[in-house]
Short mmCIF file of C-alpha atoms in Angstrom, two decimals:
data_model
loop_
_atom_site.label_atom_id
_atom_site.label_comp_id
_atom_site.label_asym_id
_atom_site.label_seq_id
_atom_site.Cartn_x
_atom_site.Cartn_y
_atom_site.Cartn_z
CA MET J 213 135.34 140.29 58.89
CA VAL J 214 133.98 137.28 61.08
CA LEU J 215 133.57 134.48 58.62
CA ARG J 216 134.67 133.85 55.25
CA LEU J 217 134.27 130.88 53.25
CA GLU J 218 135.93 130.35 50.11
CA ASN J 219 135.40 127.65 48.14
CA ILE J 220 134.23 125.43 50.12
CA GLN J 221 133.97 121.94 48.46
CA LYS J 222 132.73 118.82 50.28
CA SER J 223 130.96 115.65 49.07
CA PHE J 224 130.10 112.22 50.50
CA GLY J 225 131.28 109.34 48.02
CA SER J 226 130.45 110.32 44.92
CA ASN J 227 127.96 113.04 44.97
CA VAL J 228 129.14 116.23 45.40
CA VAL J 229 127.06 118.15 48.25
CA LEU J 230 129.11 121.96 48.17
CA ASP J 231 130.96 122.93 44.58
CA GLY J 232 132.47 126.07 45.64
CA ILE J 233 130.50 128.40 48.50
CA ASP J 234 132.46 131.64 48.96
CA LEU J 235 130.50 134.10 51.27
CA GLU J 236 130.95 136.35 53.70
CA ILE J 237 129.70 137.19 57.27
CA GLY J 238 130.22 140.73 58.70
CA LYS J 239 129.89 140.80 63.01
CA GLY J 240 126.26 141.27 63.97
CA GLN J 241 125.31 139.73 60.08
CA MET J 242 122.20 138.00 59.20
CA VAL J 243 122.74 135.71 56.89
CA CYS J 244 119.34 133.62 55.79
CA LEU J 245 120.87 130.38 52.87
CA ILE J 246 117.71 129.01 51.34
CA GLY J 247 116.68 126.14 48.70
CA ALA J 248 115.30 123.20 48.18
CA SER J 249 115.50 119.90 50.17
CA GLY J 250 119.69 118.88 49.27
CA SER J 251 121.40 121.83 48.66
CA GLY J 252 123.93 121.46 50.47
CA LYS J 253 122.30 124.64 53.29
CA SER J 254 122.82 121.78 56.19
CA THR J 255 125.63 120.31 55.51
CA LEU J 256 127.36 123.97 55.23
CA LEU J 257 126.33 124.38 58.45
CA ARG J 258 127.64 121.33 59.26
CA CYS J 259 131.20 122.92 57.83
CA MET J 260 131.03 125.26 59.38
CA ASN J 261 130.77 123.96 62.67
CA LEU J 262 133.52 121.84 61.64
CA LEU J 263 131.03 119.23 62.86
CA GLU J 264 132.10 117.75 59.19
CA PRO J 265 135.28 118.21 57.09
CA ILE J 266 135.48 119.69 53.98
CA ASP J 267 137.37 118.36 51.18
CA ASP J 268 138.45 121.95 49.84
CA GLY J 269 138.97 125.20 50.32
CA ALA J 270 139.17 126.76 53.72
CA ILE J 271 136.92 128.60 56.14
CA TRP J 272 138.38 131.38 57.99
CA LEU J 273 136.91 132.85 62.08
CA ASP J 274 138.33 135.62 63.00
CA GLY J 275 141.86 135.96 60.23
CA GLN J 276 142.45 132.18 61.73
CA ASP J 277 141.93 129.08 59.47
CA ILE J 278 139.45 126.57 60.78
CA SER J 279 139.69 123.83 57.46
CA GLU J 280 143.05 123.48 59.13
CA PRO J 281 143.07 119.62 58.91
CA GLY J 282 143.90 117.91 62.12
CA LEU J 283 143.83 121.62 63.64
CA ASP J 284 141.49 121.56 67.71
CA PRO J 285 137.73 121.40 66.60
CA GLN J 286 136.83 122.02 70.25
CA PRO J 287 138.09 125.42 70.90
CA VAL J 288 135.98 126.62 67.69
CA ARG J 289 133.19 125.26 67.73
CA ARG J 290 132.66 126.81 71.44
CA ARG J 291 133.21 129.98 69.59
CA ILE J 292 130.88 129.08 67.01
CA GLY J 293 127.58 127.78 68.15
CA MET J 294 124.98 125.74 66.79
CA VAL J 295 121.58 125.01 66.64
CA PHE J 296 120.12 122.06 64.72
CA GLN J 297 117.03 120.98 63.53
CA SER J 298 115.41 118.48 65.14
CA PHE J 299 116.83 119.83 68.91
CA ASN J 300 119.59 116.77 69.90
CA LEU J 301 118.66 117.76 73.97
CA PHE J 302 119.83 114.80 76.31
CA PRO J 303 117.12 113.69 77.76
CA HIS J 304 118.09 112.00 80.55
CA MET J 305 119.26 116.38 81.54
CA THR J 306 116.70 118.23 82.78
CA ALA J 307 116.75 121.31 81.07
CA ALA J 308 118.86 123.58 83.43
CA GLU J 309 121.89 120.54 82.91
CA ASN J 310 121.14 120.34 79.33
CA VAL J 311 122.11 124.09 80.15
CA MET J 312 125.41 123.97 82.95
CA LEU J 313 126.64 121.13 80.79
CA ALA J 314 129.21 122.31 78.46
CA PRO J 315 130.39 125.17 80.44
CA ARG J 316 131.08 122.59 83.11
CA ARG J 317 133.45 120.59 81.74
CA THR J 318 134.90 123.12 79.47
CA LYS J 319 135.46 126.23 81.44
CA GLY J 320 135.17 124.55 84.82
CA LEU J 321 132.47 126.79 86.55
CA SER J 322 130.48 125.07 89.12
CA ARG J 323 127.18 125.14 89.28
CA ASP J 324 126.78 127.40 91.44
CA ALA J 325 128.50 130.00 89.51
CA LEU J 326 125.85 128.78 87.12
CA ASN J 327 123.18 128.81 88.29
CA ALA J 328 123.52 132.82 87.74
CA PRO J 329 123.94 133.76 84.11
CA VAL J 330 121.77 130.68 82.58
CA SER J 331 118.57 131.04 84.97
CA ALA J 332 119.37 134.82 83.42
CA LEU J 333 119.59 133.14 80.63
CA PHE J 334 116.31 131.44 81.03
CA GLU J 335 114.30 134.21 82.48
CA ARG J 336 114.83 135.97 79.63
CA PHE J 337 113.37 133.89 76.59
CA GLY J 338 110.12 132.78 79.30
CA LEU J 339 111.62 129.49 80.46
CA ALA J 340 111.91 130.10 83.96
CA ASP J 341 109.79 127.95 85.20
CA ARG J 342 110.91 124.64 83.20
CA MET J 343 114.13 124.71 83.83
CA ASP J 344 113.51 121.15 85.99
CA HIS J 345 111.24 120.22 83.51
CA TYR J 346 112.92 117.20 81.04
CA PRO J 347 112.73 117.16 77.70
CA ASP J 348 110.28 115.68 77.11
CA GLN J 349 107.77 117.27 79.55
CA LEU J 350 108.52 120.44 77.21
CA SER J 351 106.87 120.99 74.14
CA GLY J 352 109.03 121.52 70.83
CA GLY J 353 109.21 124.90 70.82
CA GLN J 354 110.32 124.58 74.91
CA GLN J 355 112.43 122.22 74.14
CA GLN J 356 113.87 124.09 70.86
CA ARG J 357 114.05 127.87 73.23
CA VAL J 358 116.09 124.73 75.28
CA ALA J 359 118.70 124.35 72.72
CA ILE J 360 119.30 127.85 72.02
CA VAL J 361 119.38 129.32 75.80
CA ARG J 362 122.40 125.76 75.71
CA ALA J 363 124.45 127.11 72.27
CA LEU J 364 123.56 131.01 73.96
CA ALA J 365 125.63 129.48 77.51
CA MET J 366 128.97 129.24 76.12
CA GLU J 367 128.70 132.42 74.29
CA PRO J 368 129.40 132.37 71.24
CA GLU J 369 130.00 135.17 68.76
CA VAL J 370 128.89 133.54 65.61
CA MET J 371 124.92 130.77 65.90
CA LEU J 372 124.26 128.39 63.06
CA PHE J 373 120.50 128.27 62.65
CA ASP J 374 119.96 124.77 61.17
CA GLU J 375 115.83 124.69 60.00
CA ILE J 376 114.99 124.87 63.62
CA THR J 377 111.38 125.67 63.04
CA SER J 378 111.54 122.97 60.17
CA ALA J 379 109.55 119.71 62.47
CA LEU J 380 107.76 122.12 64.47
CA ASP J 381 104.22 122.29 64.46
CA PRO J 382 102.77 125.80 62.65
CA GLU J 383 101.21 126.48 66.35
CA LEU J 384 104.98 126.70 67.71
CA VAL J 385 106.64 128.59 65.13
CA GLY J 386 106.11 132.11 66.35
CA GLU J 387 107.85 131.62 69.95
CA VAL J 388 110.81 130.36 67.91
CA LEU J 389 111.20 132.91 66.08
CA ASP J 390 110.99 135.27 68.59
CA VAL J 391 114.22 134.19 69.69
CA LEU J 392 115.43 134.70 66.50
CA ARG J 393 114.32 137.96 66.43
CA ALA J 394 115.64 139.27 70.05
CA LEU J 395 118.90 138.44 69.31
CA ARG J 396 118.96 139.34 66.05
CA MET J 397 118.43 143.02 67.46
CA GLN J 398 120.80 142.08 70.17
CA GLY J 399 123.71 141.95 67.33
CA MET J 400 123.95 138.28 67.14
CA THR J 401 125.85 137.13 64.16
CA MET J 402 123.56 134.46 63.16
CA VAL J 403 123.36 132.10 59.68
CA LEU J 404 119.91 130.25 59.19
CA ALA J 405 119.07 127.98 57.09
CA THR J 406 115.50 128.24 56.93
CA HIS J 407 112.23 127.85 55.37
CA GLU J 408 111.18 131.15 56.83
CA MET J 409 110.31 132.77 54.06
CA GLY J 410 109.10 135.99 55.85
CA PHE J 411 110.74 135.50 58.08
CA ALA J 412 114.04 136.62 55.60
CA ARG J 413 112.61 139.00 54.31
CA GLU J 414 111.76 140.87 58.20
CA LEU J 415 114.80 140.41 59.25
CA ALA J 416 118.47 138.67 56.48
CA ASP J 417 121.10 141.82 55.53
CA LEU J 418 121.41 138.78 53.54
CA VAL J 419 119.88 135.94 51.29
CA CYS J 420 121.32 132.91 49.52
CA PHE J 421 119.50 130.52 47.15
CA LEU J 422 121.68 127.16 47.16
CA ASP J 423 121.80 124.78 45.02
CA ASN J 424 122.85 121.77 43.77
CA GLY J 425 125.00 122.58 46.55
CA ARG J 426 126.88 126.09 44.72
CA ILE J 427 124.92 129.95 45.42
CA LEU J 428 123.64 130.62 42.62
CA GLU J 429 122.29 134.49 44.02
CA ALA J 430 122.62 135.78 46.81
CA GLY J 431 121.34 139.94 47.30
CA THR J 432 119.31 141.76 50.15
CA PRO J 433 115.68 140.72 50.32
CA SER J 434 114.38 142.52 48.09
CA GLN J 435 116.78 141.55 45.37
CA ILE J 436 116.23 138.04 46.01
CA PHE J 437 112.37 137.94 46.23
CA GLU J 438 111.20 140.85 44.62
CA THR J 439 113.52 140.81 41.97
CA PRO J 440 114.81 137.72 41.45
CA GLU J 441 117.52 137.20 37.97
CA GLN J 442 117.85 133.07 37.43
CA ASP J 443 115.48 131.47 36.49
CA ARG J 444 115.79 128.29 39.84
CA THR J 445 115.71 131.13 42.21
CA LYS J 446 112.19 132.79 40.02
CA SER J 447 110.91 128.62 40.14
CA PHE J 448 112.23 127.71 44.04
CA LEU J 449 110.47 130.64 45.29
CA SER J 450 106.91 130.31 43.39
CA ARG J 451 106.85 126.91 45.03
CA VAL J 452 107.24 128.11 48.41
CA LEU J 453 106.42 131.76 48.63
CA MET X 275 74.03 100.02 83.76
CA THR X 276 74.47 98.51 81.03
CA GLN X 277 72.61 100.66 79.82
CA THR X 278 75.00 102.67 79.75
CA LEU X 279 77.40 100.88 77.81
CA THR X 280 77.56 101.93 73.80
CA ARG X 281 77.37 99.42 71.66
CA ARG X 282 81.04 98.42 71.21
CA GLN X 283 81.48 98.70 75.04
CA ALA X 284 78.82 96.09 75.58
CA PHE X 285 79.78 94.02 72.48
CA GLU X 286 83.60 94.46 74.15
CA ALA X 287 82.36 93.78 77.41
CA ARG X 288 81.21 89.97 75.92
CA GLN X 289 84.72 89.42 73.72
CA ARG X 290 85.99 89.50 77.67
CA ARG X 291 83.93 87.93 79.50
CA ARG X 292 84.35 84.43 76.39
CA ALA X 293 87.41 85.08 76.11
CA THR X 294 88.61 84.20 80.20
CA THR X 295 85.47 82.10 80.38
CA LEU X 296 87.51 80.01 77.17
CA ALA X 297 90.41 80.12 79.05
CA VAL X 298 89.71 78.68 82.45
CA GLY X 299 88.56 75.78 80.67
CA SER X 300 90.79 74.83 78.58
CA THR X 301 93.06 75.55 81.80
CA VAL X 302 91.15 73.45 83.55
CA ALA X 303 91.11 70.22 81.04
CA VAL X 304 95.28 70.18 80.62
CA LEU X 305 95.57 70.31 84.71
CA VAL X 306 92.98 67.71 85.52
CA ALA X 307 94.46 65.66 82.26
CA LEU X 308 97.76 65.82 83.62
CA VAL X 309 97.22 65.10 87.42
CA VAL X 310 95.18 62.39 86.10
CA LEU X 311 97.76 61.03 83.33
CA ILE X 312 100.72 60.77 84.85
CA PRO X 313 99.89 59.27 88.16
CA LEU X 314 98.95 56.08 85.40
CA ALA X 315 102.72 55.82 84.27
CA PRO X 316 104.09 52.76 84.66
CA GLY X 317 107.34 53.88 87.55
CA TRP X 318 104.90 56.79 88.58
CA GLU X 319 105.31 55.21 92.27
CA ALA X 320 108.93 54.53 92.11
CA VAL X 321 109.56 57.99 90.55
CA LYS X 322 107.08 59.71 93.10
CA ARG X 323 109.13 58.03 96.13
CA SER X 324 113.03 59.13 94.82
CA PHE X 325 111.88 62.70 93.33
CA PHE X 326 108.57 63.80 95.70
CA ASN X 327 109.59 62.35 99.03
CA ALA X 328 107.58 65.36 101.52
CA GLU X 329 109.98 63.65 104.84
CA VAL X 330 113.29 63.94 103.08
CA PHE X 331 112.32 67.61 100.97
CA ALA X 332 111.27 68.73 105.10
CA LYS X 333 114.70 67.30 106.30
CA THR X 334 117.36 69.08 103.22
CA PHE X 335 115.79 72.58 103.02
CA PRO X 336 117.47 73.28 105.52
CA GLY X 337 120.81 73.21 104.44
CA LEU X 338 119.98 73.99 101.02
CA LEU X 339 119.00 76.97 101.71
CA ASN X 340 121.86 77.39 104.12
CA ALA X 341 123.88 75.98 101.40
CA PHE X 342 122.09 78.87 98.61
CA VAL X 343 123.89 81.63 100.75
CA LEU X 344 126.17 80.17 98.53
CA ASP X 345 125.40 80.35 95.48
CA VAL X 346 123.79 84.46 97.03
CA ALA X 347 127.48 85.57 97.74
CA ILE X 348 129.31 84.32 94.78
CA PHE X 349 127.09 86.20 92.76
CA ALA X 350 127.10 89.17 95.27
CA TRP X 351 130.85 89.91 95.12
CA CYS X 352 131.01 88.79 90.53
CA ALA X 353 127.96 91.35 89.51
CA PRO X 354 129.77 94.19 90.63
CA LEU X 355 133.42 93.04 89.11
CA ILE X 356 131.43 91.85 86.08
CA ALA X 357 130.03 95.17 85.49
CA LEU X 358 132.65 96.96 85.06
CA LEU X 359 134.91 95.14 83.39
CA GLY X 360 132.21 94.20 80.76
CA LEU X 361 132.06 98.17 80.03
CA ALA X 362 135.56 99.11 80.37
CA VAL X 363 135.97 96.56 78.25
CA ALA X 364 132.84 98.10 76.34
CA LEU X 365 134.72 100.90 76.40
CA MET X 366 137.92 99.48 75.46
CA ARG X 367 136.68 98.65 71.82
CA ASP X 368 135.70 102.70 70.86
CA ILE X 369 139.53 103.15 71.57
CA ARG X 370 140.46 105.28 68.51
CA ASN X 371 143.90 107.03 69.05
CA PRO X 372 145.94 104.74 67.40
CA ALA X 373 149.30 104.68 70.26
CA LEU X 374 145.84 102.60 72.75
CA TYR X 375 144.66 100.34 69.43
CA PRO X 376 147.09 97.11 71.44
CA LEU X 377 143.90 97.76 73.33
CA ARG X 378 141.02 97.60 71.36
CA LEU X 379 141.69 94.02 69.76
CA LEU X 380 142.85 93.21 73.58
CA ALA X 381 139.02 93.84 74.05
CA ILE X 382 138.04 92.39 70.88
CA LEU X 383 139.91 89.34 71.15
CA TYR X 384 138.85 89.05 75.00
CA THR X 385 135.09 88.46 73.63
CA ASP X 386 135.70 86.88 71.08
CA VAL X 387 137.40 83.80 72.27
CA PHE X 388 134.80 84.33 75.96
CA ARG X 389 131.44 84.14 74.15
CA GLY X 390 133.30 81.86 72.04
CA LEU X 391 133.73 78.58 75.09
CA PRO X 392 130.88 77.26 76.72
CA VAL X 393 131.18 78.52 80.50
CA ILE X 394 131.66 75.00 81.82
CA LEU X 395 134.76 74.56 80.13
CA VAL X 396 136.46 78.28 81.14
CA ILE X 397 135.65 77.12 84.57
CA TYR X 398 137.79 74.43 84.45
CA LEU X 399 140.36 75.57 83.22
CA ILE X 400 141.17 78.81 85.69
CA GLY X 401 139.93 76.46 88.53
CA PHE X 402 142.55 73.83 87.92
CA GLY X 403 144.38 74.95 85.81
CA ILE X 404 145.63 77.95 88.03
CA PRO X 405 145.16 76.24 91.27
CA GLY X 406 147.58 73.87 89.70
CA LEU X 407 150.56 76.73 89.16
CA GLY X 408 151.45 75.92 93.00
CA LEU X 409 149.96 78.85 94.48
CA PRO X 410 150.20 79.85 98.25
CA ARG X 411 147.17 79.82 100.75
CA PRO X 412 144.74 81.46 100.24
CA TRP X 413 145.78 82.33 96.44
CA ASN X 414 144.91 79.06 95.49
CA SER X 415 140.98 79.03 96.19
CA PRO X 416 139.28 77.90 94.07
CA TYR X 417 135.90 80.83 95.52
CA ILE X 418 138.60 83.46 93.58
CA TRP X 419 139.84 81.58 90.72
CA GLY X 420 136.00 80.13 90.67
CA SER X 421 134.30 83.78 90.17
CA LEU X 422 137.09 84.68 87.73
CA ALA X 423 135.71 82.48 85.43
CA LEU X 424 132.71 83.41 85.89
CA ILE X 425 133.44 86.66 85.28
CA LEU X 426 135.90 86.26 81.97
CA VAL X 427 132.59 84.72 80.45
CA TYR X 428 129.64 87.67 82.05
CA ALA X 429 131.78 90.76 81.79
CA ALA X 430 132.26 89.49 77.59
CA TYR X 431 128.06 89.52 77.15
CA VAL X 432 127.81 92.74 78.94
CA ALA X 433 130.22 94.23 76.97
CA GLU X 434 128.80 92.95 74.18
CA VAL X 435 125.37 94.46 75.16
CA ILE X 436 127.33 97.59 76.77
CA ARG X 437 128.38 98.67 72.64
CA SER X 438 125.15 97.11 71.52
CA GLY X 439 123.21 100.21 73.62
CA ILE X 440 126.19 102.56 72.57
CA GLU X 441 125.67 102.10 69.14
CA SER X 442 121.52 102.48 69.44
CA VAL X 443 122.30 106.43 70.75
CA HIS X 444 121.35 108.41 67.34
CA GLN X 445 125.03 109.69 66.40
CA SER X 446 122.72 113.55 66.30
CA GLN X 447 123.01 113.38 70.20
CA ARG X 448 127.23 113.20 69.75
CA SER X 449 126.97 115.44 66.85
CA ALA X 450 124.78 118.02 69.64
CA ALA X 451 127.21 117.02 72.50
CA LEU X 452 130.50 118.51 70.30
CA SER X 453 129.22 121.07 68.63
CA LEU X 454 128.93 122.86 72.01
CA GLY X 455 132.60 122.85 71.94
CA LEU X 456 133.00 119.07 74.18
CA SER X 457 135.53 117.08 74.43
CA PRO X 458 135.18 113.14 72.22
CA SER X 459 135.26 111.86 75.98
CA ASP X 460 133.26 114.58 77.07
CA ALA X 461 130.31 113.17 75.04
CA MET X 462 130.92 110.21 75.08
CA ARG X 463 130.41 110.28 79.27
CA PHE X 464 128.02 112.76 79.20
CA VAL X 465 125.96 112.34 76.58
CA VAL X 466 126.32 108.82 75.43
CA LEU X 467 127.46 106.76 78.07
CA PRO X 468 124.00 106.92 80.90
CA GLN X 469 121.54 106.97 77.68
CA ALA X 470 123.16 103.76 76.26
CA ILE X 471 123.47 101.93 79.57
CA ARG X 472 119.52 102.75 80.77
CA ARG X 473 118.48 101.24 77.33
CA VAL X 474 120.61 98.28 78.32
CA VAL X 475 119.67 97.81 81.71
CA PRO X 476 116.41 95.37 80.76
CA ALA X 477 119.31 92.96 78.61
CA ASN X 478 122.08 93.34 81.48
CA MET X 479 119.40 91.83 84.09
CA ASN X 480 119.06 88.62 81.28
CA LEU X 481 122.04 88.70 82.13
CA PHE X 482 122.21 88.67 85.54
CA ILE X 483 119.33 86.28 85.77
CA ALA X 484 121.81 83.04 83.68
CA LEU X 485 124.58 84.05 86.61
CA GLN X 486 122.02 83.35 89.49
CA LYS X 487 122.16 80.17 88.01
CA ASP X 488 125.49 79.34 85.96
CA VAL X 489 127.14 80.04 90.18
CA ALA X 490 125.47 76.13 90.95
CA LEU X 491 128.35 74.91 87.84
CA LEU X 492 131.30 76.25 90.97
CA SER X 493 130.61 73.33 92.56
CA PHE X 494 132.32 71.50 89.86
CA ILE X 495 135.58 72.77 90.90
CA GLY X 496 134.86 72.63 94.96
CA PRO X 497 132.42 74.69 96.74
CA VAL X 498 129.92 73.30 98.70
CA GLU X 499 126.50 74.98 97.55
CA ILE X 500 123.17 74.39 96.56
CA PHE X 501 123.95 72.28 93.45
CA ARG X 502 126.84 70.20 95.33
CA GLN X 503 124.63 70.14 98.81
CA ALA X 504 122.15 68.09 97.43
CA GLY X 505 124.12 66.05 96.15
CA VAL X 506 125.48 65.24 99.28
CA TYR X 507 121.81 64.74 100.48
CA LYS X 508 121.69 62.16 97.73
CA SER X 509 124.13 59.96 97.85
CA LEU X 510 123.35 60.41 102.07
CA MET X 511 119.79 59.40 101.40
CA ALA X 512 119.73 57.26 98.49
CA ASN X 513 116.61 59.75 97.57
CA PHE X 514 116.32 62.30 94.12
CA THR X 515 114.17 65.31 95.91
CA PRO X 516 116.75 67.39 97.24
CA TYR X 517 117.32 68.20 93.76
CA VAL X 518 113.59 68.87 93.08
CA GLY X 519 114.73 71.22 96.63
CA ALA X 520 117.22 73.62 95.12
CA ALA X 521 115.13 73.21 92.15
CA ILE X 522 112.54 75.15 94.03
CA ILE X 523 114.79 77.23 95.54
CA PHE X 524 116.00 79.17 92.13
CA LEU X 525 113.23 79.78 91.16
CA CYS X 526 112.10 81.88 93.71
CA LEU X 527 114.83 84.21 93.23
CA THR X 528 115.26 83.35 89.54
CA ILE X 529 111.60 83.54 88.36
CA PRO X 530 110.74 87.25 90.03
CA ALA X 531 114.39 88.80 89.00
CA THR X 532 113.05 86.92 85.74
CA ARG X 533 109.17 89.12 85.20
CA TYR X 534 110.62 91.97 86.71
CA ALA X 535 113.17 92.50 83.42
CA ASP X 536 110.22 91.29 81.39
CA TYR X 537 107.92 94.06 83.02
CA LEU X 538 111.56 96.47 82.23
CA MET X 539 111.64 94.93 78.41
CA ASN X 540 108.14 95.72 78.54
CA ARG X 541 108.19 99.28 80.21
CA GLN X 542 111.25 100.54 77.83
CA ARG X 543 109.24 99.51 74.38
CA LYS X 544 105.94 101.34 75.06
CA ALA X 545 108.09 104.70 76.29
CA ARG X 546 109.85 104.56 72.38
CA SER X 547 106.89 103.87 70.95
#
């Protein structure tokens, strides 16, 4: 078990966003969170990365309660990578600088020492000729792949993906999904909030349908997509499929 | 040639010609009116003699130019100090560590006080007040304390501009930096601040143009810079033309600088839309 979520509660003011989430994510598993906008998928991922503090419950990473108030979040975030819907590349840095910044500052590695492994990462994701481009010189798909490479450069144990294809033009979605597929094959532990139902169906170990801050239904892709039990799951799927 | 134009292009070309003709015509009309009407004013001859005297102008202009070097020098040593202090104060206002709360309070108090006072008042209070403590030379120099007054006032404005720049960088940039495991101070230093400072370059340019002019205020506490030198010539020659000469010298510097700042501002607006 890599990550275990226990009764996660999170509200913004009087708005309850997460209302008792329990979830276990095993090593090398891919878990997909599906559900309508506002059902709490993004907030759940942000809580797992400690970008949002949870109100109650616990998040266990390899037996350590990382939701302990006052805990230094930095070492945890180095172990849990995150990629965002809007890419969030740093616009004043080249693609390579974007990727090198965190390893340089947190691991004390020099640019020279990073050059080889970072080049290899760019190479692996078909971005070798884009290393010295600035984000605004890249297509959306390329930017998102650089963002993935940036998170991978920290060598995280878990990767969180927050609707990373939702801001892309349809013809660019494929190249980003290919990257996810490659990561899946390498055995990366992944949690995705996604609207790509076909992708979830093809590759997920576990699909969770979120509704009003709860996991209403969870199961294998075939359980969720072919024989959903809850009416709300059925009506959601009938709208998106 | 004309038959290759589309109907739309031909129409727009006609519109452009019409606009240019009208603009030139009305500008010429206004200039002619000014040239004809102003000399008709009863005091024109007197004004011409005391403000636009070519002989006085030629005699005093080199001296004014010489005195202007001092303005430029004062500007040159104040500007980098203002940038540094402004940046420091802007960062101090974002301090979240409770032990350092006094620094934050100080920064808030500082920007409130110095943005709330007329520059000339600060120059008087510091420029006359501190040397009044009976400090030995060179520590009683009006150059030091006058410059300090300018630095304190302008750094307060620069700090506010930088802070607005920091706030304009979207929260998601900070989130992305933190999610990679960077510390909050690294996120500020490497991700937020470089973007913020780029965005506020035009606004800061405008502040530094204002500083260029306000350097002349130091003349009130002693330094013989261009404004004071013009005053000296005025008394010697009983003629106001040196002030016109000083104005021309200032404009030669400030107009190109203002244009450049506008150019930067426009380029930024275009880049963002």
